[in-house]
PDB file of C-alpha atoms in Angstrom:
ATOM      1  CA  MET A   1     -17.632   2.615  16.377  1.00 89.00           C
ATOM      2  CA  SER A   2     -20.121   1.162  13.899  1.00 93.00           C
ATOM      3  CA  ILE A   3     -19.088  -1.282  11.167  1.00 95.00           C
ATOM      4  CA  TYR A   4     -19.817   1.410   8.593  1.00 95.00           C
ATOM      5  CA  LEU A   5     -17.447   3.873  10.296  1.00 96.00           C
ATOM      6  CA  LYS A   6     -14.764   1.182  10.587  1.00 97.00           C
ATOM      7  CA  VAL A   7     -15.105   0.422   6.879  1.00 97.00           C
ATOM      8  CA  LYS A   8     -14.765   4.123   6.078  1.00 97.00           C
ATOM      9  CA  ALA A   9     -11.693   4.386   8.335  1.00 98.00           C
ATOM     10  CA  VAL A  10     -10.055   1.410   6.589  1.00 98.00           C
ATOM     11  CA  ASP A  11     -10.930   2.933   3.214  1.00 97.00           C
ATOM     12  CA  ARG A  12      -9.274   6.211   4.251  1.00 97.00           C
ATOM     13  CA  LEU A  13      -6.148   4.314   5.273  1.00 97.00           C
ATOM     14  CA  PHE A  14      -6.120   2.541   1.908  1.00 97.00           C
ATOM     15  CA  TYR A  15      -6.531   5.870   0.119  1.00 97.00           C
ATOM     16  CA  GLN A  16      -3.569   7.293   2.027  1.00 96.00           C
ATOM     17  CA  LEU A  17      -1.523   4.197   1.193  1.00 96.00           C
ATOM     18  CA  ASP A  18      -2.471   4.293  -2.486  1.00 95.00           C
ATOM     19  CA  LYS A  19      -1.220   7.881  -2.693  1.00 95.00           C
ATOM     20  CA  GLU A  20       2.072   6.966  -1.007  1.00 94.00           C
ATOM     21  CA  LEU A  21       2.455   3.873  -3.188  1.00 94.00           C
ATOM     22  CA  GLY A  22       1.803   5.931  -6.308  1.00 93.00           C
ATOM     23  CA  SER A  23       4.469   8.439  -5.344  1.00 93.00           C
ATOM     24  CA  PHE A  24       6.949   5.666  -4.489  1.00 93.00           C
ATOM     25  CA  GLN A  25       6.322   3.838  -7.757  1.00 93.00           C
ATOM     26  CA  GLN A  26       6.560   7.034  -9.795  1.00 93.00           C
ATOM     27  CA  SER A  27       9.892   7.900  -8.151  1.00 92.00           C
ATOM     28  CA  THR A  28      11.387   4.438  -8.674  1.00 93.00           C
ATOM     29  CA  GLY A  29       9.666   2.921 -11.700  1.00 92.00           C
ATOM     30  CA  LEU A  30       8.750  -0.101  -9.586  1.00 92.00           C
ATOM     31  CA  ALA A  31       5.735  -1.984 -10.946  1.00 90.00           C
ATOM     32  CA  CYS A  32       4.308  -5.477 -11.217  1.00 89.00           C
ATOM     33  CA  VAL A  33       5.407  -7.674 -14.082  1.00 86.00           C
ATOM     34  CA  ALA A  34       2.652  -7.726 -16.701  1.00 81.00           C
ATOM     35  CA  ASN A  35       0.291 -10.706 -16.570  1.00 78.00           C
ATOM     36  CA  CYS A  36       1.975 -12.198 -13.520  1.00 81.00           C
ATOM     37  CA  GLY A  37      -0.157 -12.600 -10.395  1.00 80.00           C
ATOM     38  CA  LEU A  38       2.128 -15.257  -8.889  1.00 84.00           C
ATOM     39  CA  CYS A  39       1.926 -13.658  -5.439  1.00 86.00           C
ATOM     40  CA  CYS A  40      -1.838 -14.254  -5.466  1.00 85.00           C
ATOM     41  CA  LEU A  41      -1.236 -17.972  -5.954  1.00 85.00           C
ATOM     42  CA  LYS A  42       0.712 -18.349  -2.706  1.00 86.00           C
ATOM     43  CA  PRO A  43      -1.193 -20.576  -0.259  1.00 85.00           C
ATOM     44  CA  ASP A  44       0.419 -19.026   2.842  1.00 90.00           C
ATOM     45  CA  ILE A  45      -0.724 -15.390   2.638  1.00 92.00           C
ATOM     46  CA  ASN A  46      -1.656 -14.034   6.071  1.00 95.00           C
ATOM     47  CA  ALA A  47      -3.895 -11.068   6.770  1.00 96.00           C
ATOM     48  CA  THR A  48      -6.088  -9.484   9.428  1.00 97.00           C
ATOM     49  CA  ALA A  49      -9.866  -9.592   9.374  1.00 98.00           C
ATOM     50  CA  LEU A  50      -9.994  -5.791   9.541  1.00 98.00           C
ATOM     51  CA  GLU A  51      -8.274  -5.217   6.210  1.00 97.00           C
ATOM     52  CA  PHE A  52     -11.044  -7.231   4.535  1.00 98.00           C
ATOM     53  CA  LEU A  53     -13.881  -5.457   6.326  1.00 98.00           C
ATOM     54  CA  PRO A  54     -14.540  -3.255   3.252  1.00 97.00           C
ATOM     55  CA  LEU A  55     -14.826  -6.409   1.122  1.00 97.00           C
ATOM     56  CA  ALA A  56     -17.189  -8.041   3.617  1.00 97.00           C
ATOM     57  CA  TYR A  57     -19.335  -4.894   3.814  1.00 97.00           C
ATOM     58  CA  HIS A  58     -19.441  -4.731   0.008  1.00 95.00           C
ATOM     59  CA  LEU A  59     -20.554  -8.377  -0.123  1.00 95.00           C
ATOM     60  CA  LEU A  60     -23.316  -7.675   2.412  1.00 95.00           C
ATOM     61  CA  LYS A  61     -24.571  -4.702   0.387  1.00 94.00           C
ATOM     62  CA  ASN A  62     -24.598  -6.908  -2.714  1.00 92.00           C
ATOM     63  CA  GLY A  63     -26.486  -9.680  -0.933  1.00 92.00           C
ATOM     64  CA  GLU A  64     -23.535 -12.067  -1.296  1.00 94.00           C
ATOM     65  CA  ALA A  65     -22.067 -12.281   2.215  1.00 94.00           C
ATOM     66  CA  GLU A  66     -23.876 -15.445   3.322  1.00 95.00           C
ATOM     67  CA  GLU A  67     -23.149 -17.158  -0.015  1.00 95.00           C
ATOM     68  CA  TRP A  68     -19.442 -16.368   0.336  1.00 94.00           C
ATOM     69  CA  LEU A  69     -19.419 -17.603   3.926  1.00 95.00           C
ATOM     70  CA  GLU A  70     -20.994 -20.884   2.880  1.00 94.00           C
ATOM     71  CA  GLN A  71     -18.514 -21.346   0.032  1.00 91.00           C
ATOM     72  CA  LEU A  72     -15.563 -20.614   2.325  1.00 92.00           C
ATOM     73  CA  ARG A  73     -16.769 -23.246   4.775  1.00 92.00           C
ATOM     74  CA  ASN A  74     -17.568 -25.824   2.100  1.00 91.00           C
ATOM     75  CA  ASP A  75     -14.163 -25.386   0.467  1.00 86.00           C
ATOM     76  CA  SER A  76     -12.053 -25.291   3.628  1.00 80.00           C
ATOM     77  CA  ASP A  77      -9.290 -27.479   2.130  1.00 83.00           C
ATOM     78  CA  ASN A  78      -8.519 -24.787  -0.436  1.00 86.00           C
ATOM     79  CA  LYS A  79      -5.785 -22.456   0.865  1.00 87.00           C
ATOM     80  CA  LEU A  80      -5.836 -19.866  -1.928  1.00 85.00           C
ATOM     81  CA  CYS A  81      -7.555 -16.497  -1.677  1.00 88.00           C
ATOM     82  CA  PRO A  82     -11.285 -16.867  -2.452  1.00 88.00           C
ATOM     83  CA  VAL A  83     -11.310 -13.582  -4.365  1.00 88.00           C
ATOM     84  CA  LEU A  84      -8.785 -15.115  -6.758  1.00 82.00           C
ATOM     85  CA  ASN A  85     -10.578 -18.465  -6.908  1.00 55.00           C
ATOM     86  CA  ARG A  86     -13.726 -16.901  -8.264  1.00 52.00           C
ATOM     87  CA  ILE A  87     -12.064 -16.193 -11.614  1.00 52.00           C
ATOM     88  CA  ILE A  88      -9.057 -18.491 -11.802  1.00 50.00           C
ATOM     89  CA  ALA A  89      -8.964 -20.826 -14.784  1.00 54.00           C
ATOM     90  CA  PRO A  90      -6.624 -23.716 -15.675  1.00 53.00           C
ATOM     91  CA  GLY A  91      -3.347 -22.338 -16.999  1.00 54.00           C
ATOM     92  CA  SER A  92      -4.102 -18.763 -15.974  1.00 51.00           C
ATOM     93  CA  LYS A  93      -1.737 -16.675 -13.879  1.00 48.00           C
ATOM     94  CA  GLY A  94      -4.512 -15.501 -11.613  1.00 54.00           C
ATOM     95  CA  PHE A  95      -5.846 -12.033 -10.898  1.00 76.00           C
ATOM     96  CA  CYS A  96      -7.903 -10.316  -8.206  1.00 84.00           C
ATOM     97  CA  ALA A  97     -11.633 -10.410  -8.876  1.00 84.00           C
ATOM     98  CA  ASP A  98     -12.298  -7.443  -6.588  1.00 88.00           C
ATOM     99  CA  TYR A  99      -9.230  -5.223  -6.826  1.00 87.00           C
ATOM    100  CA  ALA A 100     -10.957  -2.223  -5.224  1.00 91.00           C
ATOM    101  CA  HIS A 101     -11.583  -4.196  -2.029  1.00 94.00           C
ATOM    102  CA  ARG A 102      -8.282  -6.067  -1.790  1.00 93.00           C
ATOM    103  CA  GLY A 103      -6.609  -6.259   1.595  1.00 95.00           C
ATOM    104  CA  LEU A 104      -3.729  -4.276   3.063  1.00 96.00           C
ATOM    105  CA  ILE A 105      -1.230  -7.082   2.427  1.00 94.00           C
ATOM    106  CA  CYS A 106      -2.274  -7.172  -1.240  1.00 92.00           C
ATOM    107  CA  ARG A 107      -1.613  -3.447  -1.553  1.00 94.00           C
ATOM    108  CA  LEU A 108       1.710  -3.421   0.291  1.00 94.00           C
ATOM    109  CA  PHE A 109       3.476  -6.473  -1.097  1.00 91.00           C
ATOM    110  CA  GLY A 110       6.008  -5.669  -3.777  1.00 90.00           C
ATOM    111  CA  PHE A 111       6.138  -1.925  -3.164  1.00 91.00           C
ATOM    112  CA  SER A 112       6.890  -1.393   0.516  1.00 94.00           C
ATOM    113  CA  ALA A 113       9.588  -1.841   3.129  1.00 93.00           C
ATOM    114  CA  MET A 114       9.867  -3.680   6.408  1.00 93.00           C
ATOM    115  CA  LEU A 115      12.280  -3.186   9.264  1.00 91.00           C
ATOM    116  CA  HIS A 116      15.037  -5.774   9.662  1.00 85.00           C
ATOM    117  CA  LYS A 117      18.038  -5.897  11.994  1.00 79.00           C
ATOM    118  CA  ASN A 118      18.918  -2.592  13.671  1.00 83.00           C
ATOM    119  CA  ASN A 119      15.605  -1.201  12.368  1.00 86.00           C
ATOM    120  CA  THR A 120      17.014  -1.026   8.844  1.00 89.00           C
ATOM    121  CA  PRO A 121      14.214  -0.666   6.271  1.00 92.00           C
ATOM    122  CA  THR A 122      14.425  -3.209   3.448  1.00 92.00           C
ATOM    123  CA  LEU A 123      12.387  -3.421   0.248  1.00 93.00           C
ATOM    124  CA  VAL A 124       9.789  -6.185   0.219  1.00 92.00           C
ATOM    125  CA  THR A 125       9.211  -7.321  -3.331  1.00 93.00           C
ATOM    126  CA  CYS A 126       8.931 -10.508  -5.378  1.00 91.00           C
ATOM    127  CA  LYS A 127      11.307 -12.605  -7.443  1.00 93.00           C
ATOM    128  CA  PRO A 128       9.749 -11.707 -10.848  1.00 92.00           C
ATOM    129  CA  ILE A 129      10.156  -7.974 -10.132  1.00 93.00           C
ATOM    130  CA  LYS A 130      13.738  -8.481  -8.921  1.00 94.00           C
ATOM    131  CA  GLU A 131      14.621 -10.494 -12.031  1.00 93.00           C
ATOM    132  CA  GLN A 132      12.784  -8.467 -14.664  1.00 94.00           C
ATOM    133  CA  LYS A 133      13.031  -4.936 -13.259  1.00 95.00           C
ATOM    134  CA  PRO A 134      16.493  -4.747 -11.636  1.00 94.00           C
ATOM    135  CA  GLU A 135      16.946  -1.038 -12.362  1.00 96.00           C
ATOM    136  CA  ALA A 136      13.667  -0.165 -10.650  1.00 94.00           C
ATOM    137  CA  VAL A 137      14.569  -2.385  -7.684  1.00 95.00           C
ATOM    138  CA  ALA A 138      17.942  -0.620  -7.393  1.00 95.00           C
ATOM    139  CA  LYS A 139      16.208   2.781  -7.477  1.00 94.00           C
ATOM    140  CA  ALA A 140      13.716   1.626  -4.845  1.00 93.00           C
ATOM    141  CA  ASN A 141      16.504   0.381  -2.572  1.00 93.00           C
ATOM    142  CA  ALA A 142      18.359   3.686  -2.966  1.00 93.00           C
ATOM    143  CA  HIS A 143      15.139   5.611  -2.333  1.00 92.00           C
ATOM    144  CA  ILE A 144      14.528   3.699   0.899  1.00 93.00           C
ATOM    145  CA  ALA A 145      18.173   4.021   1.995  1.00 91.00           C
ATOM    146  CA  SER A 146      17.984   7.794   1.531  1.00 89.00           C
ATOM    147  CA  LYS A 147      15.070   7.869   3.994  1.00 81.00           C
ATOM    148  CA  SER A 148      12.769   9.399   1.422  1.00 75.00           C
ATOM    149  CA  ASN A 149       9.058   8.749   1.783  1.00 85.00           C
ATOM    150  CA  TYR A 150       8.133   5.120   1.234  1.00 90.00           C
ATOM    151  CA  PRO A 151       5.397   2.794   2.506  1.00 93.00           C
ATOM    152  CA  LEU A 152       6.536   1.002   5.684  1.00 93.00           C
ATOM    153  CA  ILE A 153       4.536  -2.142   6.423  1.00 94.00           C
ATOM    154  CA  SER A 154       4.652  -1.804  10.214  1.00 93.00           C
ATOM    155  CA  ASN A 155       3.347   1.778  10.080  1.00 94.00           C
ATOM    156  CA  TYR A 156       0.284   0.770   8.112  1.00 96.00           C
ATOM    157  CA  TYR A 157      -0.529  -2.220  10.285  1.00 96.00           C
ATOM    158  CA  THR A 158      -0.191  -0.006  13.383  1.00 96.00           C
ATOM    159  CA  GLN A 159      -2.646   2.470  11.849  1.00 97.00           C
ATOM    160  CA  LEU A 160      -4.961  -0.396  10.928  1.00 97.00           C
ATOM    161  CA  ARG A 161      -4.965  -1.719  14.514  1.00 96.00           C
ATOM    162  CA  SER A 162      -5.838   1.753  15.804  1.00 97.00           C
ATOM    163  CA  ILE A 163      -9.174   1.466  13.974  1.00 97.00           C
ATOM    164  CA  ASP A 164     -10.143  -1.781  15.745  1.00 96.00           C
ATOM    165  CA  ASP A 165      -7.576  -3.623  17.821  1.00 94.00           C
ATOM    166  CA  SER A 166      -9.602  -6.840  18.058  1.00 95.00           C
ATOM    167  CA  LEU A 167     -10.053  -7.193  14.291  1.00 96.00           C
ATOM    168  CA  GLY A 168      -6.712  -5.665  13.318  1.00 95.00           C
ATOM    169  CA  MET A 169      -4.277  -7.387  15.655  1.00 94.00           C
ATOM    170  CA  GLU A 170      -4.132 -11.071  14.737  1.00 95.00           C
ATOM    171  CA  LEU A 171      -2.942 -12.460  11.412  1.00 96.00           C
ATOM    172  CA  PHE A 172      -4.770 -15.416   9.869  1.00 96.00           C
ATOM    173  CA  PRO A 173      -4.515 -17.338   6.592  1.00 94.00           C
ATOM    174  CA  ILE A 174      -6.236 -15.097   4.070  1.00 94.00           C
ATOM    175  CA  ARG A 175      -9.351 -17.278   3.687  1.00 94.00           C
ATOM    176  CA  ILE A 176      -9.893 -17.282   7.450  1.00 95.00           C
ATOM    177  CA  ALA A 177      -9.295 -13.517   7.623  1.00 96.00           C
ATOM    178  CA  ILE A 178     -11.996 -12.965   4.986  1.00 96.00           C
ATOM    179  CA  GLU A 179     -14.355 -15.375   6.749  1.00 96.00           C
ATOM    180  CA  LYS A 180     -13.868 -13.514  10.053  1.00 97.00           C
ATOM    181  CA  ALA A 181     -14.515 -10.188   8.314  1.00 98.00           C
ATOM    182  CA  ILE A 182     -17.761 -11.520   6.848  1.00 97.00           C
ATOM    183  CA  LEU A 183     -18.810 -12.905  10.241  1.00 97.00           C
ATOM    184  CA  ALA A 184     -18.089  -9.542  11.882  1.00 97.00           C
ATOM    185  CA  VAL A 185     -20.287  -7.736   9.368  1.00 97.00           C
ATOM    186  CA  LEU A 186     -23.100 -10.316   9.496  1.00 96.00           C
ATOM    187  CA  GLY A 187     -22.976 -10.370  13.290  1.00 95.00           C
ATOM    188  CA  TYR A 188     -23.157  -6.597  13.544  1.00 95.00           C
ATOM    189  CA  TYR A 189     -26.204  -6.401  11.278  1.00 94.00           C
ATOM    190  CA  ALA A 190     -27.975  -9.448  12.717  1.00 91.00           C
ATOM    191  CA  TYR A 191     -30.164  -7.155  14.866  1.00 90.00           C
ATOM    192  CA  ARG A 192     -29.696  -3.881  13.033  1.00 90.00           C
ATOM    193  CA  LYS A 193     -31.075  -2.476   9.810  1.00 87.00           C
ATOM    194  CA  PRO A 194     -28.643  -3.611   7.095  1.00 82.00           C
ATOM    195  CA  PRO A 195     -27.161  -1.214   4.537  1.00 84.00           C
ATOM    196  CA  LYS A 196     -29.164  -0.658   1.389  1.00 78.00           C
ATOM    197  CA  TYR A 197     -29.048  -3.606  -0.997  1.00 71.00           C
ATOM    198  CA  THR A 198     -27.186  -2.564  -4.158  1.00 65.00           C
ATOM    199  CA  LYS A 199     -26.882  -5.740  -6.230  1.00 58.00           C
ATOM    200  CA  ILE A 200     -27.378  -5.137  -9.948  1.00 52.00           C
ATOM    201  CA  ALA A 201     -29.402  -7.792 -11.752  1.00 46.00           C
TER     202      ALA A 201
END
């Protein structure tokens, strides 16, 4: 499967997830706390390279892939997400600079469930949401307990791996995952005609 088709397959998975997340949030009232972004500031976020393939492909089309790769390598001591670092300012809470191309983990966290002991699904959300939106959290927990439709993390990562097992299996720190995605795209197009350059001056 070509890189382009893999990107499209990941995009379709994200579209499916966004619909399920929207339904889950509408049913429960669960939402991020306004102007927060604390989860983006965690230095220990792990992800697969595959979930950032759409971002890497977008960077290639914009003529920015090699620049990003160089910056990732030159700033290897930084553990935070490079998409966040592009816009973060002193005192800011931090936001995603490329929300449309965020990874699977970025989409799932806060509004999904994972299986714990005895395969019991449990809501995965953050402290600010738990503290500031307790009613929505209670509704979400009840929704999950009733076995209604909700995003299950393991299901989405299984579907992701089915697109490309080599790029979708292993978890890396988010900066390394993005670097590997960029390398996969650059490597694929090293001896092929690259996608049309779309950078706007």
